[in-house]
Each structure stands twice: as C-alpha cells, then as structure tokens.
CSV table of C-alpha atoms and ligand atoms in Angstrom, one decimal:
chain,number,residue,atom,x,y,z
A,1,MET,CA,93.5,133.3,135.6
A,2,SER,CA,95.1,132.5,132.3
A,3,SER,CA,98.5,134.0,131.8
A,4,THR,CA,101.5,133.9,129.4
A,5,LEU,CA,104.4,131.5,129.9
A,6,TRP,CA,106.6,134.5,130.8
A,7,HIS,CA,104.2,136.4,133.1
A,8,GLY,CA,106.7,136.4,135.9
A,9,ARG,CA,109.0,138.8,134.1
A,10,PHE,CA,106.3,141.0,132.6
A,11,GLU,CA,104.1,143.6,134.2
A,12,GLY,CA,101.5,144.0,131.4
A,13,GLY,CA,99.8,141.4,129.2
A,14,PRO,CA,100.3,141.0,125.5
A,15,SER,CA,98.7,143.4,123.0
A,16,GLU,CA,96.1,142.2,120.6
A,17,ALA,CA,98.3,142.9,117.6
A,18,LEU,CA,101.1,140.9,119.1
A,19,GLN,CA,98.9,138.0,119.7
A,20,ALA,CA,97.4,138.1,116.3
A,21,LEU,CA,100.8,138.0,114.6
A,22,ASN,CA,102.5,135.8,117.1
A,23,ASP,CA,100.0,133.0,117.8
A,24,SER,CA,100.6,129.8,115.9
A,25,LEU,CA,97.8,127.9,117.6
A,26,PRO,CA,95.4,128.3,114.6
A,27,PHE,CA,97.7,126.2,112.5
A,28,ASP,CA,99.9,124.2,114.8
A,29,GLN,CA,97.1,122.6,116.7
A,30,ARG,CA,97.1,119.9,114.1
A,31,MET,CA,100.4,118.7,115.7
A,32,PHE,CA,98.7,118.0,119.1
A,33,ARG,CA,99.3,114.2,118.9
A,34,GLU,CA,103.0,114.8,118.2
A,35,ASP,CA,103.2,117.4,121.0
A,36,ILE,CA,101.6,115.0,123.5
A,37,ALA,CA,103.8,112.1,122.3
A,38,GLY,CA,106.9,114.3,122.9
A,39,SER,CA,105.7,115.1,126.4
A,40,ARG,CA,105.0,111.5,127.2
A,41,ALA,CA,108.6,110.6,126.2
A,42,HIS,CA,110.0,113.5,128.1
A,43,VAL,CA,108.1,112.7,131.3
A,44,ARG,CA,109.1,109.0,131.1
A,45,MET,CA,112.7,110.0,130.7
A,46,LEU,CA,112.5,112.5,133.7
A,47,CYS,CA,111.3,109.6,135.8
A,48,ASP,CA,114.0,107.3,134.5
A,49,VAL,CA,116.7,109.8,135.6
A,50,GLY,CA,115.1,110.4,139.0
A,51,LEU,CA,113.7,113.9,138.4
A,52,PHE,CA,110.1,112.6,138.6
A,53,THR,CA,108.7,110.0,141.0
A,54,GLU,CA,106.7,107.2,139.4
A,55,ASP,CA,103.6,108.7,140.8
A,56,GLU,CA,104.4,112.1,139.3
A,57,ARG,CA,105.1,110.5,136.0
A,58,ASP,CA,101.9,108.6,136.0
A,59,SER,CA,99.7,111.5,137.0
A,60,VAL,CA,101.2,113.6,134.1
A,61,LEU,CA,100.8,110.7,131.7
A,62,THR,CA,97.1,110.3,132.8
A,63,ALA,CA,96.6,114.1,132.3
A,64,LEU,CA,98.2,113.9,128.9
A,65,ASP,CA,95.8,111.1,127.9
A,66,ALA,CA,92.9,113.2,129.0
A,67,VAL,CA,94.1,116.2,127.1
A,68,GLU,CA,94.5,114.1,124.0
A,69,GLY,CA,91.0,112.8,124.4
A,70,GLU,CA,89.6,116.3,124.8
A,71,ILE,CA,91.3,117.6,121.7
A,72,GLU,CA,90.3,114.6,119.7
A,73,SER,CA,86.7,114.8,120.7
A,74,GLY,CA,86.5,118.6,120.2
A,75,SER,CA,85.7,119.3,123.8
A,76,PHE,CA,89.1,121.0,124.5
A,77,GLU,CA,88.6,124.7,125.3
A,78,PHE,CA,91.4,126.8,123.8
A,79,LYS,CA,92.1,130.0,125.8
A,80,VAL,CA,93.2,133.4,124.5
A,81,ASN,CA,96.7,133.0,126.0
A,82,ASP,CA,97.3,129.6,124.4
A,83,GLU,CA,99.7,131.0,121.8
A,84,ASP,CA,100.6,127.6,120.4
A,85,ILE,CA,99.8,124.0,120.9
A,86,HIS,CA,102.6,123.5,123.3
A,87,THR,CA,101.3,126.2,125.6
A,88,ALA,CA,97.7,124.9,125.3
A,89,VAL,CA,98.6,121.3,126.2
A,90,GLU,CA,100.8,122.4,129.1
A,91,ARG,CA,98.2,124.8,130.4
A,92,ARG,CA,95.5,122.1,130.4
A,93,VAL,CA,97.7,119.4,131.9
A,94,THR,CA,98.5,121.7,134.7
A,95,GLU,CA,94.9,122.5,135.3
A,96,LEU,CA,94.2,118.7,135.5
A,97,GLU,CA,97.3,117.9,137.6
A,98,THR,CA,99.2,120.6,139.6
A,99,ILE,CA,102.3,118.4,139.1
A,100,GLY,CA,101.9,119.2,135.4
A,101,ALA,CA,103.9,122.4,136.0
A,102,LYS,CA,106.9,120.2,136.4
A,103,LYS,CA,106.4,118.8,132.9
A,104,HIS,CA,108.5,121.5,131.3
A,105,THR,CA,111.5,120.6,133.5
A,106,GLY,CA,114.7,120.4,131.3
A,107,ARG,CA,112.8,121.3,128.2
A,108,SER,CA,112.2,124.5,126.2
A,109,ARG,CA,109.6,125.1,123.5
A,110,ASN,CA,112.6,125.4,121.2
A,111,ASP,CA,113.6,121.7,121.4
A,112,GLN,CA,109.9,120.8,121.9
A,113,VAL,CA,108.7,122.5,118.7
A,114,ALA,CA,111.5,121.0,116.6
A,115,THR,CA,110.7,117.6,118.0
A,116,ASP,CA,107.0,118.0,117.2
A,117,MET,CA,107.8,119.1,113.7
A,118,ARG,CA,110.1,116.2,113.1
A,119,LEU,CA,107.5,113.7,114.4
A,120,TRP,CA,104.8,115.3,112.2
A,121,THR,CA,107.0,115.4,109.1
A,122,ARG,CA,108.1,111.8,109.6
A,123,GLY,CA,104.5,110.7,109.6
A,124,ALA,CA,103.6,112.9,106.6
A,125,ILE,CA,106.5,111.5,104.6
A,126,ASP,CA,105.3,107.9,105.3
A,127,GLU,CA,101.8,108.9,104.1
A,128,VAL,CA,103.1,110.6,100.9
A,129,ILE,CA,105.3,107.6,100.1
A,130,ASP,CA,102.3,105.3,100.4
A,131,LEU,CA,100.2,107.4,98.1
A,132,THR,CA,103.1,107.8,95.6
A,133,GLU,CA,103.5,104.1,95.5
A,134,ARG,CA,99.8,103.7,95.0
A,135,LEU,CA,100.1,105.9,91.9
A,136,MET,CA,103.1,103.9,90.8
A,137,ARG,CA,101.1,100.7,91.0
A,138,THR,CA,98.3,102.2,89.0
A,139,LEU,CA,100.8,103.2,86.3
A,140,LEU,CA,102.2,99.6,86.4
A,141,ALA,CA,98.7,98.2,86.1
A,142,GLN,CA,97.9,100.4,83.1
A,143,ALA,CA,101.3,99.5,81.5
A,144,GLU,CA,100.5,95.8,81.8
A,145,ALA,CA,96.9,96.3,80.5
A,146,ALA,CA,98.3,98.3,77.5
A,147,GLY,CA,99.9,95.1,76.0
A,148,ASP,CA,101.4,95.9,72.7
A,149,ALA,CA,99.7,99.3,72.2
A,150,TYR,CA,102.0,102.0,71.0
A,151,LEU,CA,102.0,105.7,70.3
A,152,PRO,CA,104.4,108.3,68.9
A,153,GLY,CA,107.2,109.2,71.2
A,154,TYR,CA,108.0,112.9,71.1
A,155,THR,CA,110.9,115.3,71.2
A,156,HIS,CA,110.3,119.0,70.9
A,157,LEU,CA,106.6,117.9,70.9
A,158,GLN,CA,107.2,116.7,67.4
A,159,GLN,CA,106.6,113.0,66.5
A,160,ALA,CA,109.9,111.2,66.9
A,161,GLN,CA,109.8,107.4,67.1
A,162,PRO,CA,107.0,105.1,68.1
A,163,VAL,CA,107.1,103.6,71.6
A,164,ALA,CA,105.0,101.2,73.5
A,165,LEU,CA,102.3,102.8,75.6
A,166,SER,CA,103.5,100.8,78.6
A,167,HIS,CA,107.0,102.3,78.0
A,168,HIS,CA,105.6,105.8,78.1
A,169,LEU,CA,103.5,105.2,81.3
A,170,LEU,CA,106.5,103.6,83.1
A,171,ALA,CA,108.7,106.6,82.3
A,172,HIS,CA,106.5,108.5,84.7
A,173,GLY,CA,106.6,105.6,87.1
A,174,TRP,CA,110.4,105.7,87.3
A,175,ALA,CA,110.4,109.4,88.1
A,176,LEU,CA,108.0,108.7,91.0
A,177,ALA,CA,110.3,105.9,92.2
A,178,ARG,CA,113.1,108.5,92.5
A,179,ASP,CA,110.7,110.8,94.4
A,180,VAL,CA,110.1,107.9,96.9
A,181,ASP,CA,113.9,107.5,97.3
A,182,ARG,CA,114.3,111.2,97.9
A,183,LEU,CA,111.5,111.2,100.5
A,184,ARG,CA,113.1,108.2,102.3
A,185,ASP,CA,116.4,110.0,102.3
A,186,ALA,CA,114.8,113.2,103.7
A,187,ARG,CA,113.0,111.0,106.3
A,188,SER,CA,116.3,109.6,107.6
A,189,ARG,CA,117.6,113.1,108.5
A,190,THR,CA,114.2,114.1,109.8
A,191,ASN,CA,114.2,111.0,112.1
A,192,VAL,CA,116.6,112.5,114.6
A,193,SER,CA,115.7,113.5,118.2
A,194,VAL,CA,116.5,117.0,119.4
A,195,LEU,CA,114.8,116.7,122.8
A,196,GLY,CA,117.3,117.5,125.4
A,197,ALA,CA,118.9,120.4,123.5
A,198,GLY,CA,116.9,122.7,125.8
A,199,ALA,CA,116.5,126.3,124.8
A,200,LEU,CA,119.8,126.2,123.0
A,201,ALA,CA,122.6,124.9,125.2
A,202,GLY,CA,121.5,121.6,126.8
A,203,SER,CA,120.7,121.3,130.5
A,204,SER,CA,122.3,121.3,133.9
A,205,LEU,CA,119.8,118.6,134.9
A,206,PRO,CA,120.8,115.0,134.4
A,207,LEU,CA,118.7,114.5,131.2
A,208,ASP,CA,119.1,111.4,129.0
A,209,PRO,CA,118.4,112.5,125.4
A,210,GLU,CA,119.0,109.0,124.1
A,211,LYS,CA,116.3,107.6,126.2
A,212,THR,CA,113.8,110.2,125.0
A,213,ALA,CA,114.8,109.4,121.4
A,214,ALA,CA,114.2,105.7,122.0
A,215,TYR,CA,110.7,106.4,123.4
A,216,LEU,CA,109.9,108.3,120.3
A,217,ASP,CA,111.4,105.8,117.9
A,218,PHE,CA,113.9,108.3,116.5
A,219,GLU,CA,116.9,106.7,114.8
A,220,GLY,CA,119.4,109.3,115.9
A,221,VAL,CA,120.1,111.9,118.6
A,222,PHE,CA,121.4,115.5,118.1
A,223,ASP,CA,125.1,116.0,118.6
A,224,ASN,CA,125.1,119.8,119.1
A,225,SER,CA,122.3,121.5,121.1
A,226,LEU,CA,122.7,124.8,119.1
A,227,ASP,CA,122.3,122.9,115.8
A,228,GLY,CA,119.5,120.8,117.4
A,229,VAL,CA,117.2,123.8,117.9
A,230,ALA,CA,118.3,125.8,114.9
A,231,ASP,CA,118.3,123.1,112.2
A,232,ARG,CA,115.3,123.1,109.9
A,233,ASP,CA,117.1,121.3,107.0
A,234,PHE,CA,114.6,118.5,107.3
A,235,VAL,CA,111.8,120.9,106.5
A,236,ALA,CA,113.6,122.3,103.5
A,237,GLU,CA,114.6,118.9,102.2
A,238,THR,CA,111.1,117.6,102.6
A,239,LEU,CA,109.6,120.7,100.8
A,240,PHE,CA,112.1,120.1,98.0
A,241,SER,CA,111.2,116.4,97.7
A,242,LEU,CA,107.5,117.3,97.6
A,243,SER,CA,108.2,120.1,95.1
A,244,LEU,CA,110.0,117.7,92.7
A,245,LEU,CA,107.2,115.2,93.2
A,246,GLY,CA,104.8,118.0,92.4
A,247,VAL,CA,106.8,118.8,89.3
A,248,HIS,CA,106.6,115.2,88.1
A,249,LEU,CA,102.8,115.1,88.8
A,250,SER,CA,102.6,118.4,86.8
A,251,ARG,CA,104.4,116.8,83.8
A,252,ILE,CA,102.0,113.8,84.0
A,253,GLY,CA,99.1,116.2,84.1
A,254,GLU,CA,100.4,118.2,81.1
A,255,GLU,CA,100.5,115.0,79.0
A,256,LEU,CA,97.0,113.9,80.1
A,257,ILE,CA,95.8,117.4,79.1
A,258,LEU,CA,97.3,117.0,75.6
A,259,TRP,CA,96.2,113.5,75.2
A,260,ALA,CA,92.6,114.3,76.2
A,261,SER,CA,92.4,117.1,73.6
A,262,THR,CA,90.3,116.5,70.4
A,263,GLU,CA,93.5,117.0,68.4
A,264,PHE,CA,95.3,114.1,70.0
A,265,GLY,CA,92.3,112.0,71.1
A,266,PHE,CA,94.6,109.5,72.8
A,267,ILE,CA,92.5,109.2,75.9
A,268,THR,CA,88.9,109.5,77.0
A,269,LEU,CA,88.5,110.6,80.6
A,270,ASP,CA,86.0,109.0,82.9
A,271,ASP,CA,83.1,111.2,83.8
A,272,GLY,CA,83.9,111.0,87.5
A,273,PHE,CA,87.3,112.4,87.0
A,274,SER,CA,86.5,115.2,84.5
A,275,THR,CA,84.4,118.3,84.6
A,276,GLY,CA,81.9,119.9,82.2
A,277,SER,CA,81.4,123.5,81.1
A,278,SER,CA,78.6,125.7,82.4
A,279,MET,CA,78.0,127.1,78.9
A,280,MET,CA,79.3,124.7,76.3
A,281,PRO,CA,77.4,121.4,76.5
A,282,GLN,CA,80.0,119.4,74.5
A,283,LYS,CA,82.9,120.1,76.8
A,284,LYS,CA,84.7,117.6,79.0
A,285,ASN,CA,87.6,119.1,80.8
A,286,PRO,CA,90.7,117.6,82.4
A,287,ASP,CA,90.6,119.7,85.6
A,288,ILE,CA,92.5,117.2,87.7
A,289,ALA,CA,95.4,117.2,85.4
A,290,GLU,CA,95.4,121.0,85.1
A,291,LEU,CA,95.4,121.3,88.9
A,292,ALA,CA,98.2,118.8,89.1
A,293,ARG,CA,100.1,121.2,86.8
A,294,GLY,CA,98.9,124.2,88.7
A,295,LYS,CA,99.7,123.0,92.2
A,296,ALA,CA,103.3,122.5,91.4
A,297,GLY,CA,103.8,126.3,91.4
A,298,ARG,CA,102.4,126.5,94.9
A,299,LEU,CA,104.7,123.7,96.1
A,300,ILE,CA,107.8,125.4,94.6
A,301,GLY,CA,106.6,128.6,96.3
A,302,HIS,CA,106.6,127.0,99.8
A,303,LEU,CA,110.1,125.7,99.2
A,304,VAL,CA,111.5,129.0,98.0
A,305,ALA,CA,109.6,130.9,100.8
A,306,PHE,CA,111.1,128.7,103.5
A,307,LEU,CA,114.7,128.9,102.1
A,308,ALA,CA,114.4,132.7,102.1
A,309,THR,CA,113.1,132.6,105.7
A,310,LEU,CA,116.1,130.5,106.9
A,311,LYS,CA,118.9,132.1,105.0
A,312,GLY,CA,119.7,135.0,107.3
A,313,LEU,CA,118.9,133.5,110.6
A,314,PRO,CA,121.6,133.6,113.3
A,315,LEU,CA,121.9,130.6,115.6
A,316,THR,CA,119.8,129.5,117.3
A,317,TYR,CA,116.0,129.6,117.5
A,318,ASN,CA,114.3,132.7,116.0
A,319,LYS,CA,110.6,133.2,115.8
A,320,ASP,CA,110.9,133.3,112.0
A,321,MET,CA,111.2,129.5,112.2
A,322,GLN,CA,107.5,129.3,113.1
A,323,GLU,CA,107.0,129.9,109.4
A,324,ASP,CA,108.1,126.4,108.7
A,325,LYS,CA,104.6,125.0,109.6
A,326,GLU,CA,102.0,126.5,107.3
A,327,GLY,CA,104.1,125.8,104.2
A,328,MET,CA,104.8,122.2,105.2
A,329,PHE,CA,101.2,121.5,106.2
A,330,ASP,CA,99.9,123.0,102.9
A,331,ALA,CA,102.6,121.2,100.8
A,332,VAL,CA,101.6,117.8,102.3
A,333,ASP,CA,97.9,118.5,102.0
A,334,THR,CA,98.4,119.6,98.4
A,335,VAL,CA,100.5,116.6,97.4
A,336,ARG,CA,98.1,114.2,99.1
A,337,LEU,CA,95.1,115.5,97.2
A,338,THR,CA,96.9,115.7,93.9
A,339,LEU,CA,98.2,112.1,94.2
A,340,LEU,CA,94.8,110.7,95.1
A,341,ALA,CA,93.0,112.6,92.3
A,342,LEU,CA,95.6,111.8,89.6
A,343,ASP,CA,95.5,108.2,90.7
A,344,GLY,CA,91.7,108.0,90.2
A,345,MET,CA,92.0,109.8,86.9
A,346,ILE,CA,94.6,107.5,85.5
A,347,SER,CA,93.1,104.3,86.7
A,348,THR,CA,89.8,105.2,85.0
A,349,THR,CA,91.1,106.6,81.8
A,350,THR,CA,90.3,104.8,78.5
A,351,PHE,CA,93.3,104.7,76.2
A,352,ASN,CA,92.3,105.0,72.5
A,353,VAL,CA,94.9,102.7,71.2
A,354,ASP,CA,93.7,103.0,67.5
A,355,ALA,CA,94.1,106.8,67.6
A,356,MET,CA,97.6,106.4,69.1
A,357,ALA,CA,98.6,103.8,66.5
A,358,ALA,CA,97.3,105.9,63.6
A,359,GLN,CA,99.6,108.8,64.7
A,360,ALA,CA,102.5,106.5,65.3
A,361,ASP,CA,102.3,104.7,62.0
A,362,THR,CA,102.9,107.7,59.7
A,363,PRO,CA,105.8,106.4,57.5
A,364,TYR,CA,108.2,109.2,58.5
A,365,ALA,CA,108.2,107.8,62.1
A,366,ALA,CA,110.2,104.9,60.8
A,367,ALA,CA,112.9,107.0,59.1
A,368,THR,CA,115.5,106.3,61.8
A,369,ASP,CA,114.8,102.6,61.4
A,370,LEU,CA,115.6,102.8,57.7
A,371,ALA,CA,118.9,104.6,58.5
A,372,GLU,CA,119.7,101.9,61.1
A,373,TRP,CA,118.8,99.2,58.6
A,374,LEU,CA,121.4,100.7,56.2
A,375,VAL,CA,124.0,100.7,59.1
A,376,GLY,CA,123.2,96.9,59.4
A,377,GLN,CA,124.2,96.6,55.7
A,378,GLY,CA,127.5,98.2,56.5
A,379,MET,CA,126.9,101.9,55.7
A,380,ALA,CA,128.2,104.6,58.0
A,381,PHE,CA,125.3,106.2,60.0
A,382,ARG,CA,126.0,109.7,58.7
A,383,ASP,CA,125.7,108.5,55.1
A,384,ALA,CA,122.7,106.4,55.9
A,385,HIS,CA,121.0,109.5,57.4
A,386,GLY,CA,121.7,111.3,54.2
A,387,VAL,CA,120.2,108.6,52.0
A,388,VAL,CA,117.0,108.4,54.0
A,389,GLY,CA,116.8,112.1,54.5
A,390,GLU,CA,116.8,112.6,50.7
A,391,LYS,CA,113.9,110.1,50.4
A,392,VAL,CA,112.0,111.9,53.1
A,393,ARG,CA,112.5,115.3,51.3
A,394,ARG,CA,111.4,113.9,48.0
A,395,ALA,CA,108.3,112.2,49.5
A,396,LEU,CA,107.4,115.5,51.2
A,397,ALA,CA,107.8,117.3,47.9
A,398,GLY,CA,105.2,115.0,46.4
A,399,GLU,CA,107.5,112.8,44.2
A,400,GLY,CA,105.8,109.7,45.6
A,401,SER,CA,105.1,107.8,48.8
A,402,LEU,CA,108.1,107.2,51.1
A,403,ALA,CA,107.6,103.5,50.8
A,404,ASP,CA,107.7,103.6,46.9
A,405,LEU,CA,110.8,105.8,46.9
A,406,VAL,CA,112.5,103.5,49.4
A,407,ALA,CA,111.5,100.3,47.4
A,408,ALA,CA,112.8,101.9,44.2
A,409,ASP,CA,116.3,102.7,45.7
A,410,PRO,CA,118.8,99.9,45.1
A,411,GLN,CA,120.5,100.6,48.4
A,412,LEU,CA,117.2,100.1,50.2
A,413,GLY,CA,114.7,98.1,48.3
A,414,ASP,CA,111.7,96.0,49.4
A,415,GLU,CA,113.2,94.6,52.6
A,416,ALA,CA,113.8,98.2,53.9
A,417,ALA,CA,110.4,99.4,52.6
A,418,ALA,CA,108.8,96.7,54.8
A,419,LEU,CA,110.0,98.6,57.9
A,420,LEU,CA,107.5,101.3,57.0
A,421,ALA,CA,104.5,99.0,57.4
A,422,PRO,CA,102.2,99.8,60.4
A,423,GLY,CA,103.3,98.4,63.7
A,424,VAL,CA,106.8,97.4,62.6
A,425,SER,CA,108.9,100.4,63.7
A,426,VAL,CA,107.9,100.1,67.4
A,427,THR,CA,109.2,96.5,67.6
A,428,ARG,CA,112.7,97.5,66.5
A,429,ARG,CA,114.2,99.0,69.6
A,430,THR,CA,114.8,95.9,71.8
A,431,THR,CA,117.8,97.0,73.8
A,432,ARG,CA,117.6,97.3,77.6
A,433,GLY,CA,115.2,100.1,78.6
A,434,GLY,CA,114.1,100.5,75.0
A,435,GLY,CA,110.6,101.3,73.7
A,436,SER,CA,109.6,98.0,72.0
A,437,PRO,CA,106.9,95.9,73.8
A,438,ALA,CA,109.4,93.0,74.0
A,439,ALA,CA,112.0,95.2,75.8
A,440,VAL,CA,109.3,96.6,78.1
A,441,ALA,CA,108.5,93.2,79.4
A,442,ALA,CA,111.8,93.1,81.3
A,443,GLN,CA,111.3,96.7,82.4
A,444,ILE,CA,107.9,95.8,83.9
A,445,ASP,CA,109.6,93.1,86.0
A,446,ARG,CA,112.2,95.5,87.2
A,447,PHE,CA,109.6,98.1,88.1
A,448,ARG,CA,107.5,95.6,90.0
A,449,ALA,CA,110.6,94.4,91.9
A,450,ARG,CA,111.3,98.0,92.8
A,451,LEU,CA,107.8,98.4,94.2
A,452,ASP,CA,107.8,95.2,96.1
A,453,GLY,CA,111.5,95.4,97.2
B,1,LIG,N1,105.2,128.5,118.3
B,1,LIG,C1,106.6,128.4,118.2
B,1,LIG,C2,107.1,127.9,116.9
B,1,LIG,O1,106.3,127.4,116.2
B,1,LIG,C3,107.1,127.5,119.3
B,1,LIG,C4,108.5,127.9,119.8
B,1,LIG,C5,108.5,129.1,120.6
B,1,LIG,N2,109.7,129.4,121.2
B,1,LIG,C6,110.1,130.5,121.7
B,1,LIG,N3,111.2,130.7,122.2
B,1,LIG,N4,109.2,131.5,121.6
B,1,LIG,O2,108.2,128.0,116.5
C-alpha cells in the first residue's frame, strides 16, 4: 500500500486538491541524479560513523543504482503518493531493500532538497559557462575575420565615430566575460553542503557533515543549520546572473535586428538561422535575435518572482521555497537555447563591410578628428569644437562640402581636410581599448588570454 511520508500521524489520506497543488514531482523529477547522488553520500557517511553496517550501506547503494537505472530507462513507475522526487526514490529503494527505510536516518527533506538544488545548480552553471564561452569564441573568431572592416559607432543611435567591426563585436564579448565571472562567483556560494542540517536544527546522531560534503565534492559546509535549510541565496544569485546574461544577449539581439534591416543592411543572415513570412515572399526575419531580446523579459521575471517569494519567509524551511525550482529550470533551459541559437546565428552571418564603410565614411563622422587635430596644433578643445562646428553648420546649410570648407580655412587647410577621406577617421583612435584596428589587435590578444586563462 502506498502511503504518505507522514501516515503515522494522520488518520485520513491527502485530498486531491492538496496533492495537485503540493506535488513537485512533475518538475523536480529532473533532479533525480542529484537526489540519488546525495543519498549515496549520506549512506556512505552513515556507515563511516557507525550508524550503518557495510552490508546495509552496500545494499542501499545497490538499490540506489537500480532506481537510477529505472528512472533513466523510463521503466520507473511513479505512484500517486510520490509527492516529490525524494519521496519517489526513497519509496522505491525501500521496496527493493527493506533496509532502505533507514536511509533517511539523520536527514530531512529540508536539507535533502537544498542539497539537490545546489548540486543541480552547480552543474547547470558549469553548462551555461561553457555555452557562454562558446559564444565568446565565436565573437572572437568573427572579430579576427573582420580584419580592418569598420562601421559607424553610435550614441543615441546617431552616428558618432567610426570603429572597427572587431571592436564592436568584442564589446559584446567583454560583457559576456563578466557574465562568466558572475556565474563563477555564484557557483562558489552554491557549492556548499547543507546535508546534516537536518530538518532545521542538526541532529542528535553522530553525523559527519564534512564527510558528506567531501563525497559530493562540495567546497564548503554549512555553519548554521537554520541558515543551511533556509538559505536560497544561491538560487537568487544564479537567477540574477542568468538574467543579466539574458539582458546582454538581448542587446546583441537588438543590434543584429537593426543591422539585418534593409535600412542598415550591415549583415545578411544565413537561411538556416532566419525565418520567412507566410505571406510576403521577400521577407527574411531575424527571429532568433528577436527571441534573444524577448526571452530576457522572462528571465527577469523568474528573478523578481523568486525574490518576492523569499522576502517574507520566516526561518527556516517553508513550502514556498518549492517555488525555487520551476523558475530556475526554465531560466537555465531558456539561456541554454538562446546561447546556442545566437551562436549559430552569429557564426553564419555575412558582414556587409562595404555597406558599413559607406555609412561610416560620411564626412561628418570625422568631425571630432578635426577638432582633435586642432588641439594637436595647440588650440583649446572648446575653441576647436567651435571652429569645426561652424564648418559643419555651413556645410549642412549648403555652402559647400565639409572638405572644401575645411581646406579653405587657414586654421585647418589641406592636412586637416585629408582626415575626411574614407577610412582615415577609424585609424585615429589608437589608445588602449580604442576603436582603431591597430588598437584592437592588442585587445584581441587580451580577450583570447581571458578565454584561455
Ligand atoms: N518538494 C519539497 C521542495 O521542493 C521538498 C521539501 C519538503 N519538505 C517539507 N518539509 N515538506 O521544497
């Protein structure tokens, strides 16, 4: 007969409505490997401290292997009273080995679920870091392939100063590098064992939490059992890191959308990474980039929802905390898919470098270079700005081309006018981290070192 974990204390069984709301099995069964790994470590520790004989330990370990095999192969039969993955695994282990009933010795689902979630999150962070670094490598490869190509840099979405295409691509790369740092940082606080905290207060049994932590490759062990079972900071931090990564992917997406438009024409998308229209035969749509932009909203939603869930909770465990899972699983799935699709989109995109250069070579894009050239001649920048601004105003008013007006001004002349020639302006900003192709060469080396380091 299947029964609840608390059947001893209760006369009646759970109502359907309670089960429907309360059960987390539909979503937490994807943590079965982590749950079984936690149980293996716990049982080993129980044997080490003398609470299990070696035979008892081995029979439970064998049963755990069998249960893992059943779940992996799909032959595992979930029962109506399996409210979560912990209950399901324990129920089946006990069916296979009566000694399995002892498996829960010195452990509560409260320290168990927190451990499972930490193990799952640790693995998920590693996977997201790998995929983020993969996208960083794609940006690096495209930056290297871009050579001396350049495009307008923008502020206020108005053409500002020309920059190397490699420079623009790596700007996104550095943002992703910080996301990797943040994920690693969140991982270090995730990678702490809370097994042994019990339901909330520790145990009267001679448990060895450090041993369990070592079996599970955790870097640290909880210091306070109440905090151990109540802490979900690692979930919030990871959701934040994923949200900010999502925001960066969204900003990349937004630029790809702009660049793919007919008006910009800076990129041509590969057929495999764009979609068509059911009605308009000429359309080629940047859906991946739009979804990268759209999914960021959902990621932010998971973070905000979870912070709101946590904020009023008294110590220690409260069932509200079960809400940590669906948001986390969805956030990781969402980021994983977005990273893969954007990576494919960017690695197959054709950069229309002539269209970019044509936009970057409008004479006005070099106006700042003219003012800086005057500074080089000894003029104060504010005055230089005024001199050049006056030429720009007159050129826009139709008094002549900017180049002619500059050449005719005795303070400027032919040498200054030469700065307005196509392809010259972009070469001027050679300082560290600057946008000229020459400066980007060193940046590319630093970026590669960051990836390989
Ligand atoms: N399914 C629960 C969760 O995800 C497991 C912990 C249940 N603990 C309890 N005391 N009811 O949070």
